[in-house]
Amino acid sequence: MTVADVSQFRAWIADTSAMLTEQAEHLTDLDRAIGDGDHGTNMARGFAACAALPDADGEGIDAYLKKVGMTLVSQVGGASGPLYGTFFLRFAAPLAGATSVGPTEVAQALRAGVDGVVARGKAEVGDKTMYDALAPAVRAFDGAASGGADLAGCLEAAAVAAAGGRDSTEPLVARKGRASYLGERSAGHLDPGATSATMLLESAARSLG
Ligand code: ADP
Ligand code: MG
Ligand code: MG
């Protein structure tokens, strides 16, 4: 069974930061179509600040991820900062005291993180938000875990499901966030937040487990 320790969680954030920097223009283009054209810069800036967090000696996984969450809340403006910040703050809580984690613990953390996004943003599936990528990811992770998959396998299943959820946002009319101001004109474009959430999970599949 594969497990992850704090150094792999650091690698996850570093990989996400690199990915978001590389894809910033793409995310911003998506947000330009149905929002205010800042999602790429918001995300790249926020995760760069997280990737630059100093390596505290003997720090637990939960303490590290709480710092990531606080950094995103404080450094990223707009809707996505508090939502991703809450994701990491809530993700960290079930991992308190753990020095290495496997599928069971990450399943709890992922569910808590995504529940936090819902508590904060009140999105439902089909509202054309990041939750449309996150909700199927949680289900796929749990399904893979109950089937006995190791952490890497669970994360790969979650990333594939997130990508499917991201793609499902294209025809939707947005009901939450800035894109909802466009009404019917929001249809025909991928949701930027569902796109960045998929990158976060694809990066987890590369870095954890
Ligand atoms: P802003 O819209 O404030 O400029 P960003 O562009 O960084 O913020 O983020 C936009 C993304 O945030 C959207 O694509 C959507 O996925 C997500 N989002 C917006 N509102 C909500 C919400 N209430 N719940 C979940 N996600 C949301
Ligand atoms: Mg925006
Ligand atoms: Mg904005």
PDB file of C-alpha atoms and ligand atoms in Angstrom:
ATOM      1  CA  MET A   1       0.000   0.000   0.000  1.00  0.00           C
ATOM      2  CA  THR A   2       1.402   3.363  -0.979  1.00  0.00           C
ATOM      3  CA  VAL A   3       1.459   6.147   1.567  1.00  0.00           C
ATOM      4  CA  ALA A   4       2.359   9.823   1.500  1.00  0.00           C
ATOM      5  CA  ASP A   5       4.331  11.883   4.004  1.00  0.00           C
ATOM      6  CA  VAL A   6       4.747  15.645   4.399  1.00  0.00           C
ATOM      7  CA  SER A   7       7.485  15.828   1.750  1.00  0.00           C
ATOM      8  CA  GLN A   8       5.077  14.414  -0.829  1.00  0.00           C
ATOM      9  CA  PHE A   9       2.417  16.945   0.151  1.00  0.00           C
ATOM     10  CA  ARG A  10       5.054  19.640  -0.393  1.00  0.00           C
ATOM     11  CA  ALA A  11       5.813  18.093  -3.776  1.00  0.00           C
ATOM     12  CA  TRP A  12       2.078  18.212  -4.581  1.00  0.00           C
ATOM     13  CA  ILE A  13       1.936  21.954  -3.919  1.00  0.00           C
ATOM     14  CA  ALA A  14       5.169  22.573  -5.857  1.00  0.00           C
ATOM     15  CA  ASP A  15       3.885  20.568  -8.839  1.00  0.00           C
ATOM     16  CA  THR A  16       0.518  22.354  -8.720  1.00  0.00           C
ATOM     17  CA  SER A  17       2.288  25.703  -8.655  1.00  0.00           C
ATOM     18  CA  ALA A  18       4.435  24.772 -11.679  1.00  0.00           C
ATOM     19  CA  MET A  19       1.359  23.521 -13.546  1.00  0.00           C
ATOM     20  CA  LEU A  20      -0.681  26.641 -12.764  1.00  0.00           C
ATOM     21  CA  THR A  21       2.160  28.921 -13.820  1.00  0.00           C
ATOM     22  CA  GLU A  22       2.440  27.025 -17.102  1.00  0.00           C
ATOM     23  CA  GLN A  23      -1.343  27.061 -17.615  1.00  0.00           C
ATOM     24  CA  ALA A  24      -2.034  30.573 -16.257  1.00  0.00           C
ATOM     25  CA  GLU A  25      -2.727  32.017 -19.686  1.00  0.00           C
ATOM     26  CA  HIS A  26      -5.148  29.182 -20.511  1.00  0.00           C
ATOM     27  CA  LEU A  27      -7.042  29.626 -17.217  1.00  0.00           C
ATOM     28  CA  THR A  28      -7.172  33.363 -17.717  1.00  0.00           C
ATOM     29  CA  ASP A  29      -8.511  32.910 -21.261  1.00  0.00           C
ATOM     30  CA  LEU A  30     -11.276  30.669 -19.904  1.00  0.00           C
ATOM     31  CA  ASP A  31     -12.087  33.280 -17.251  1.00  0.00           C
ATOM     32  CA  ARG A  32     -12.006  36.047 -19.847  1.00  0.00           C
ATOM     33  CA  ALA A  33     -14.805  34.272 -21.734  1.00  0.00           C
ATOM     34  CA  ILE A  34     -17.219  34.015 -18.775  1.00  0.00           C
ATOM     35  CA  GLY A  35     -15.661  36.023 -15.936  1.00  0.00           C
ATOM     36  CA  ASP A  36     -13.172  38.826 -15.376  1.00  0.00           C
ATOM     37  CA  GLY A  37     -10.015  37.235 -16.791  1.00  0.00           C
ATOM     38  CA  ASP A  38      -7.992  36.835 -13.608  1.00  0.00           C
ATOM     39  CA  HIS A  39      -8.280  33.151 -12.670  1.00  0.00           C
ATOM     40  CA  GLY A  40      -4.875  32.179 -14.071  1.00  0.00           C
ATOM     41  CA  THR A  41      -3.028  35.004 -12.356  1.00  0.00           C
ATOM     42  CA  ASN A  42      -4.980  34.466  -9.109  1.00  0.00           C
ATOM     43  CA  MET A  43      -4.121  30.782  -8.996  1.00  0.00           C
ATOM     44  CA  ALA A  44      -0.507  31.072 -10.174  1.00  0.00           C
ATOM     45  CA  ARG A  45       0.230  33.817  -7.641  1.00  0.00           C
ATOM     46  CA  GLY A  46      -1.469  32.001  -4.752  1.00  0.00           C
ATOM     47  CA  PHE A  47       0.194  28.647  -5.312  1.00  0.00           C
ATOM     48  CA  ALA A  48       3.594  30.248  -5.921  1.00  0.00           C
ATOM     49  CA  ALA A  49       3.270  31.784  -2.440  1.00  0.00           C
ATOM     50  CA  CYS A  50       2.354  28.338  -1.062  1.00  0.00           C
ATOM     51  CA  ALA A  51       5.255  26.648  -2.847  1.00  0.00           C
ATOM     52  CA  ALA A  52       7.580  29.232  -1.276  1.00  0.00           C
ATOM     53  CA  LEU A  53       6.476  28.445   2.307  1.00  0.00           C
ATOM     54  CA  PRO A  54       9.571  27.677   4.387  1.00  0.00           C
ATOM     55  CA  ASP A  55      10.256  24.044   5.222  1.00  0.00           C
ATOM     56  CA  ALA A  56       9.610  23.936   8.989  1.00  0.00           C
ATOM     57  CA  ASP A  57      11.528  21.183  10.764  1.00  0.00           C
ATOM     58  CA  GLY A  58       9.376  18.256  11.904  1.00  0.00           C
ATOM     59  CA  GLU A  59       6.176  19.865  10.676  1.00  0.00           C
ATOM     60  CA  GLY A  60       3.153  17.586  10.451  1.00  0.00           C
ATOM     61  CA  ILE A  61       1.082  17.135   7.295  1.00  0.00           C
ATOM     62  CA  ASP A  62      -1.893  18.955   8.829  1.00  0.00           C
ATOM     63  CA  ALA A  63       0.177  21.933  10.010  1.00  0.00           C
ATOM     64  CA  TYR A  64       1.710  22.301   6.557  1.00  0.00           C
ATOM     65  CA  LEU A  65      -1.609  22.084   4.716  1.00  0.00           C
ATOM     66  CA  LYS A  66      -3.211  24.580   7.122  1.00  0.00           C
ATOM     67  CA  LYS A  67      -0.484  27.061   6.177  1.00  0.00           C
ATOM     68  CA  VAL A  68      -1.264  26.412   2.523  1.00  0.00           C
ATOM     69  CA  GLY A  69      -4.940  27.118   3.197  1.00  0.00           C
ATOM     70  CA  MET A  70      -4.209  30.312   5.138  1.00  0.00           C
ATOM     71  CA  THR A  71      -1.866  31.498   2.389  1.00  0.00           C
ATOM     72  CA  LEU A  72      -4.529  30.991  -0.282  1.00  0.00           C
ATOM     73  CA  VAL A  73      -7.211  32.746   1.794  1.00  0.00           C
ATOM     74  CA  SER A  74      -4.952  35.723   2.482  1.00  0.00           C
ATOM     75  CA  GLN A  75      -3.131  36.048  -0.856  1.00  0.00           C
ATOM     76  CA  VAL A  76      -5.665  35.139  -3.523  1.00  0.00           C
ATOM     77  CA  GLY A  77      -8.483  37.547  -4.141  1.00  0.00           C
ATOM     78  CA  GLY A  78     -11.808  36.787  -5.755  1.00  0.00           C
ATOM     79  CA  ALA A  79     -14.001  33.752  -5.304  1.00  0.00           C
ATOM     80  CA  SER A  80     -11.321  31.139  -5.769  1.00  0.00           C
ATOM     81  CA  GLY A  81      -8.950  32.207  -2.938  1.00  0.00           C
ATOM     82  CA  PRO A  82     -11.366  31.609  -0.063  1.00  0.00           C
ATOM     83  CA  LEU A  83     -12.744  28.479  -1.763  1.00  0.00           C
ATOM     84  CA  TYR A  84      -9.363  26.812  -2.357  1.00  0.00           C
ATOM     85  CA  GLY A  85      -8.161  28.116   1.019  1.00  0.00           C
ATOM     86  CA  THR A  86     -11.132  26.482   2.740  1.00  0.00           C
ATOM     87  CA  PHE A  87     -10.479  23.292   0.754  1.00  0.00           C
ATOM     88  CA  PHE A  88      -6.965  23.009   2.234  1.00  0.00           C
ATOM     89  CA  LEU A  89      -7.926  24.105   5.755  1.00  0.00           C
ATOM     90  CA  ARG A  90     -10.650  21.441   5.882  1.00  0.00           C
ATOM     91  CA  PHE A  91      -8.499  18.844   4.054  1.00  0.00           C
ATOM     92  CA  ALA A  92      -5.855  19.259   6.781  1.00  0.00           C
ATOM     93  CA  ALA A  93      -8.144  18.678   9.765  1.00  0.00           C
ATOM     94  CA  PRO A  94      -8.662  14.881   9.491  1.00  0.00           C
ATOM     95  CA  LEU A  95      -4.887  14.442   9.033  1.00  0.00           C
ATOM     96  CA  ALA A  96      -4.042  15.917  12.454  1.00  0.00           C
ATOM     97  CA  GLY A  97      -1.166  14.030  14.046  1.00  0.00           C
ATOM     98  CA  ALA A  98      -0.523  11.843  10.991  1.00  0.00           C
ATOM     99  CA  THR A  99       3.029  11.552   9.645  1.00  0.00           C
ATOM    100  CA  SER A 100       2.129   9.302   6.739  1.00  0.00           C
ATOM    101  CA  VAL A 101      -1.265   8.657   5.192  1.00  0.00           C
ATOM    102  CA  GLY A 102      -2.862   6.136   2.859  1.00  0.00           C
ATOM    103  CA  PRO A 103      -6.117   5.897   0.892  1.00  0.00           C
ATOM    104  CA  THR A 104      -8.399   5.853   3.967  1.00  0.00           C
ATOM    105  CA  GLU A 105      -7.000   9.065   5.430  1.00  0.00           C
ATOM    106  CA  VAL A 106      -6.802  10.875   2.102  1.00  0.00           C
ATOM    107  CA  ALA A 107     -10.410   9.855   1.344  1.00  0.00           C
ATOM    108  CA  GLN A 108     -11.497  11.529   4.599  1.00  0.00           C
ATOM    109  CA  ALA A 109      -9.386  14.595   3.897  1.00  0.00           C
ATOM    110  CA  LEU A 110     -10.619  14.973   0.326  1.00  0.00           C
ATOM    111  CA  ARG A 111     -14.239  14.640   1.391  1.00  0.00           C
ATOM    112  CA  ALA A 112     -13.743  17.191   4.182  1.00  0.00           C
ATOM    113  CA  GLY A 113     -12.035  19.607   1.788  1.00  0.00           C
ATOM    114  CA  VAL A 114     -14.767  19.366  -0.815  1.00  0.00           C
ATOM    115  CA  ASP A 115     -17.487  19.648   1.860  1.00  0.00           C
ATOM    116  CA  GLY A 116     -15.730  22.858   2.896  1.00  0.00           C
ATOM    117  CA  VAL A 117     -15.965  24.244  -0.637  1.00  0.00           C
ATOM    118  CA  VAL A 118     -19.712  23.541  -0.574  1.00  0.00           C
ATOM    119  CA  ALA A 119     -20.148  25.027   2.908  1.00  0.00           C
ATOM    120  CA  ARG A 120     -18.425  28.178   1.718  1.00  0.00           C
ATOM    121  CA  GLY A 121     -19.794  28.548  -1.812  1.00  0.00           C
ATOM    122  CA  LYS A 122     -23.126  26.676  -1.661  1.00  0.00           C
ATOM    123  CA  ALA A 123     -22.595  25.215  -5.132  1.00  0.00           C
ATOM    124  CA  GLU A 124     -24.503  22.187  -6.348  1.00  0.00           C
ATOM    125  CA  VAL A 125     -23.503  19.822  -9.135  1.00  0.00           C
ATOM    126  CA  GLY A 126     -24.434  21.444 -12.442  1.00  0.00           C
ATOM    127  CA  ASP A 127     -23.892  25.051 -11.279  1.00  0.00           C
ATOM    128  CA  LYS A 128     -20.771  25.230 -13.517  1.00  0.00           C
ATOM    129  CA  THR A 129     -18.160  25.643 -10.788  1.00  0.00           C
ATOM    130  CA  MET A 130     -15.070  23.880  -9.438  1.00  0.00           C
ATOM    131  CA  TYR A 131     -17.488  21.635  -7.540  1.00  0.00           C
ATOM    132  CA  ASP A 132     -18.462  19.982 -10.843  1.00  0.00           C
ATOM    133  CA  ALA A 133     -14.895  18.606 -11.003  1.00  0.00           C
ATOM    134  CA  LEU A 134     -14.468  18.010  -7.260  1.00  0.00           C
ATOM    135  CA  ALA A 135     -17.706  16.090  -6.609  1.00  0.00           C
ATOM    136  CA  PRO A 136     -17.049  13.255  -9.100  1.00  0.00           C
ATOM    137  CA  ALA A 137     -13.411  13.160  -7.949  1.00  0.00           C
ATOM    138  CA  VAL A 138     -14.457  12.408  -4.369  1.00  0.00           C
ATOM    139  CA  ARG A 139     -16.842   9.684  -5.533  1.00  0.00           C
ATOM    140  CA  ALA A 140     -14.226   8.091  -7.782  1.00  0.00           C
ATOM    141  CA  PHE A 141     -11.599   8.195  -5.023  1.00  0.00           C
ATOM    142  CA  ASP A 142     -13.964   6.460  -2.601  1.00  0.00           C
ATOM    143  CA  GLY A 143     -14.965   3.892  -5.211  1.00  0.00           C
ATOM    144  CA  ALA A 144     -11.331   3.059  -5.977  1.00  0.00           C
ATOM    145  CA  ALA A 145     -10.492   2.887  -2.254  1.00  0.00           C
ATOM    146  CA  SER A 146     -13.358   0.471  -1.533  1.00  0.00           C
ATOM    147  CA  GLY A 147     -12.145  -1.628  -4.466  1.00  0.00           C
ATOM    148  CA  GLY A 148      -8.784  -1.951  -2.693  1.00  0.00           C
ATOM    149  CA  ALA A 149      -6.773   0.450  -4.876  1.00  0.00           C
ATOM    150  CA  ASP A 150      -3.615   1.958  -3.397  1.00  0.00           C
ATOM    151  CA  LEU A 151      -3.224   5.722  -2.912  1.00  0.00           C
ATOM    152  CA  ALA A 152      -1.793   6.260  -6.394  1.00  0.00           C
ATOM    153  CA  GLY A 153      -4.666   4.306  -7.954  1.00  0.00           C
ATOM    154  CA  CYS A 154      -7.285   6.230  -5.963  1.00  0.00           C
ATOM    155  CA  LEU A 155      -5.765   9.563  -6.992  1.00  0.00           C
ATOM    156  CA  GLU A 156      -5.584   8.542 -10.642  1.00  0.00           C
ATOM    157  CA  ALA A 157      -9.271   7.586 -10.549  1.00  0.00           C
ATOM    158  CA  ALA A 158     -10.075  10.930  -8.887  1.00  0.00           C
ATOM    159  CA  ALA A 159      -8.106  12.891 -11.513  1.00  0.00           C
ATOM    160  CA  VAL A 160      -9.831  11.112 -14.410  1.00  0.00           C
ATOM    161  CA  ALA A 161     -13.257  11.757 -12.847  1.00  0.00           C
ATOM    162  CA  ALA A 162     -12.372  15.419 -12.255  1.00  0.00           C
ATOM    163  CA  ALA A 163     -11.462  15.813 -15.928  1.00  0.00           C
ATOM    164  CA  GLY A 164     -14.835  14.322 -16.886  1.00  0.00           C
ATOM    165  CA  GLY A 165     -16.560  16.735 -14.504  1.00  0.00           C
ATOM    166  CA  ARG A 166     -14.583  19.657 -15.928  1.00  0.00           C
ATOM    167  CA  ASP A 167     -15.639  18.731 -19.456  1.00  0.00           C
ATOM    168  CA  SER A 168     -19.274  18.457 -18.338  1.00  0.00           C
ATOM    169  CA  THR A 169     -19.251  22.189 -17.453  1.00  0.00           C
ATOM    170  CA  GLU A 170     -18.889  23.319 -21.081  1.00  0.00           C
ATOM    171  CA  PRO A 171     -22.582  23.286 -22.106  1.00  0.00           C
ATOM    172  CA  LEU A 172     -23.840  24.431 -18.704  1.00  0.00           C
ATOM    173  CA  VAL A 173     -25.345  27.792 -17.817  1.00  0.00           C
ATOM    174  CA  ALA A 174     -23.555  29.116 -14.710  1.00  0.00           C
ATOM    175  CA  ARG A 175     -25.614  29.487 -11.555  1.00  0.00           C
ATOM    176  CA  LYS A 176     -22.850  30.558  -9.143  1.00  0.00           C
ATOM    177  CA  GLY A 177     -20.036  33.088  -9.238  1.00  0.00           C
ATOM    178  CA  ARG A 178     -19.342  35.845 -11.721  1.00  0.00           C
ATOM    179  CA  ALA A 179     -20.172  33.695 -14.762  1.00  0.00           C
ATOM    180  CA  SER A 180     -23.796  33.500 -13.565  1.00  0.00           C
ATOM    181  CA  TYR A 181     -24.157  37.229 -14.411  1.00  0.00           C
ATOM    182  CA  LEU A 182     -23.909  36.201 -18.093  1.00  0.00           C
ATOM    183  CA  GLY A 183     -26.920  33.878 -17.900  1.00  0.00           C
ATOM    184  CA  GLU A 184     -27.326  31.824 -21.100  1.00  0.00           C
ATOM    185  CA  ARG A 185     -24.185  33.405 -22.592  1.00  0.00           C
ATOM    186  CA  SER A 186     -22.066  31.435 -20.090  1.00  0.00           C
ATOM    187  CA  ALA A 187     -22.904  28.210 -21.971  1.00  0.00           C
ATOM    188  CA  GLY A 188     -20.347  26.890 -24.472  1.00  0.00           C
ATOM    189  CA  HIS A 189     -17.256  27.515 -22.316  1.00  0.00           C
ATOM    190  CA  LEU A 190     -15.396  25.361 -19.785  1.00  0.00           C
ATOM    191  CA  ASP A 191     -15.537  26.647 -16.225  1.00  0.00           C
ATOM    192  CA  PRO A 192     -12.119  28.026 -15.189  1.00  0.00           C
ATOM    193  CA  GLY A 193     -12.396  26.788 -11.594  1.00  0.00           C
ATOM    194  CA  ALA A 194     -13.369  23.267 -12.692  1.00  0.00           C
ATOM    195  CA  THR A 195     -10.289  23.385 -14.939  1.00  0.00           C
ATOM    196  CA  SER A 196      -7.909  24.453 -12.146  1.00  0.00           C
ATOM    197  CA  ALA A 197      -9.470  21.926  -9.716  1.00  0.00           C
ATOM    198  CA  THR A 198      -8.719  19.178 -12.255  1.00  0.00           C
ATOM    199  CA  MET A 199      -5.099  20.378 -12.446  1.00  0.00           C
ATOM    200  CA  LEU A 200      -4.870  20.183  -8.649  1.00  0.00           C
ATOM    201  CA  LEU A 201      -6.022  16.547  -8.697  1.00  0.00           C
ATOM    202  CA  GLU A 202      -3.868  15.597 -11.693  1.00  0.00           C
ATOM    203  CA  SER A 203      -0.942  17.030  -9.795  1.00  0.00           C
ATOM    204  CA  ALA A 204      -1.907  15.014  -6.687  1.00  0.00           C
ATOM    205  CA  ALA A 205      -1.924  11.850  -8.811  1.00  0.00           C
ATOM    206  CA  ARG A 206       1.621  12.683  -9.980  1.00  0.00           C
ATOM    207  CA  SER A 207       3.001  13.658  -6.566  1.00  0.00           C
ATOM    208  CA  LEU A 208       1.276  11.647  -3.820  1.00  0.00           C
ATOM    209  CA  GLY A 209       1.224   7.907  -3.345  1.00  0.00           C
TER     210      GLY A 209
HETATM  211  P1  ADP B   1     -13.524  35.743  -9.437  1.00  0.00           P
HETATM  212  O1  ADP B   1     -14.719  35.150 -10.145  1.00  0.00           O
HETATM  213  O2  ADP B   1     -13.888  36.384  -8.161  1.00  0.00           O
HETATM  214  O3  ADP B   1     -12.705  36.632 -10.352  1.00  0.00           O
HETATM  215  P2  ADP B   1     -11.721  33.541  -9.955  1.00  0.00           P
HETATM  216  O4  ADP B   1     -11.756  33.982 -11.358  1.00  0.00           O
HETATM  217  O5  ADP B   1     -10.380  33.329  -9.358  1.00  0.00           O
HETATM  218  O6  ADP B   1     -12.574  34.500  -9.020  1.00  0.00           O
HETATM  219  O7  ADP B   1     -12.474  32.135  -9.822  1.00  0.00           O
HETATM  220  C1  ADP B   1     -13.614  31.840 -10.581  1.00  0.00           C
HETATM  221  C2  ADP B   1     -14.021  30.398 -10.304  1.00  0.00           C
HETATM  222  O8  ADP B   1     -14.478  30.255  -8.969  1.00  0.00           O
HETATM  223  C3  ADP B   1     -15.187  29.934 -11.160  1.00  0.00           C
HETATM  224  O9  ADP B   1     -14.753  29.448 -12.414  1.00  0.00           O
HETATM  225  C4  ADP B   1     -15.841  28.849 -10.319  1.00  0.00           C
HETATM  226  O10 ADP B   1     -15.304  27.561 -10.604  1.00  0.00           O
HETATM  227  C5  ADP B   1     -15.436  29.212  -8.917  1.00  0.00           C
HETATM  228  N1  ADP B   1     -16.578  29.667  -8.135  1.00  0.00           N
HETATM  229  C6  ADP B   1     -17.157  30.884  -8.144  1.00  0.00           C
HETATM  230  N2  ADP B   1     -18.183  30.931  -7.266  1.00  0.00           N
HETATM  231  C7  ADP B   1     -18.246  29.688  -6.695  1.00  0.00           C
HETATM  232  C8  ADP B   1     -19.081  29.061  -5.698  1.00  0.00           C
HETATM  233  N3  ADP B   1     -20.044  29.747  -5.090  1.00  0.00           N
HETATM  234  N4  ADP B   1     -18.827  27.766  -5.374  1.00  0.00           N
HETATM  235  C9  ADP B   1     -17.838  27.066  -5.970  1.00  0.00           C
HETATM  236  N5  ADP B   1     -17.019  27.601  -6.894  1.00  0.00           N
HETATM  237  C10 ADP B   1     -17.220  28.873  -7.259  1.00  0.00           C
HETATM  238 MG    MG B   2     -12.102  35.791 -12.234  1.00  0.00          MG
HETATM  239 MG    MG B   3     -11.755  38.455 -10.041  1.00  0.00          MG
END
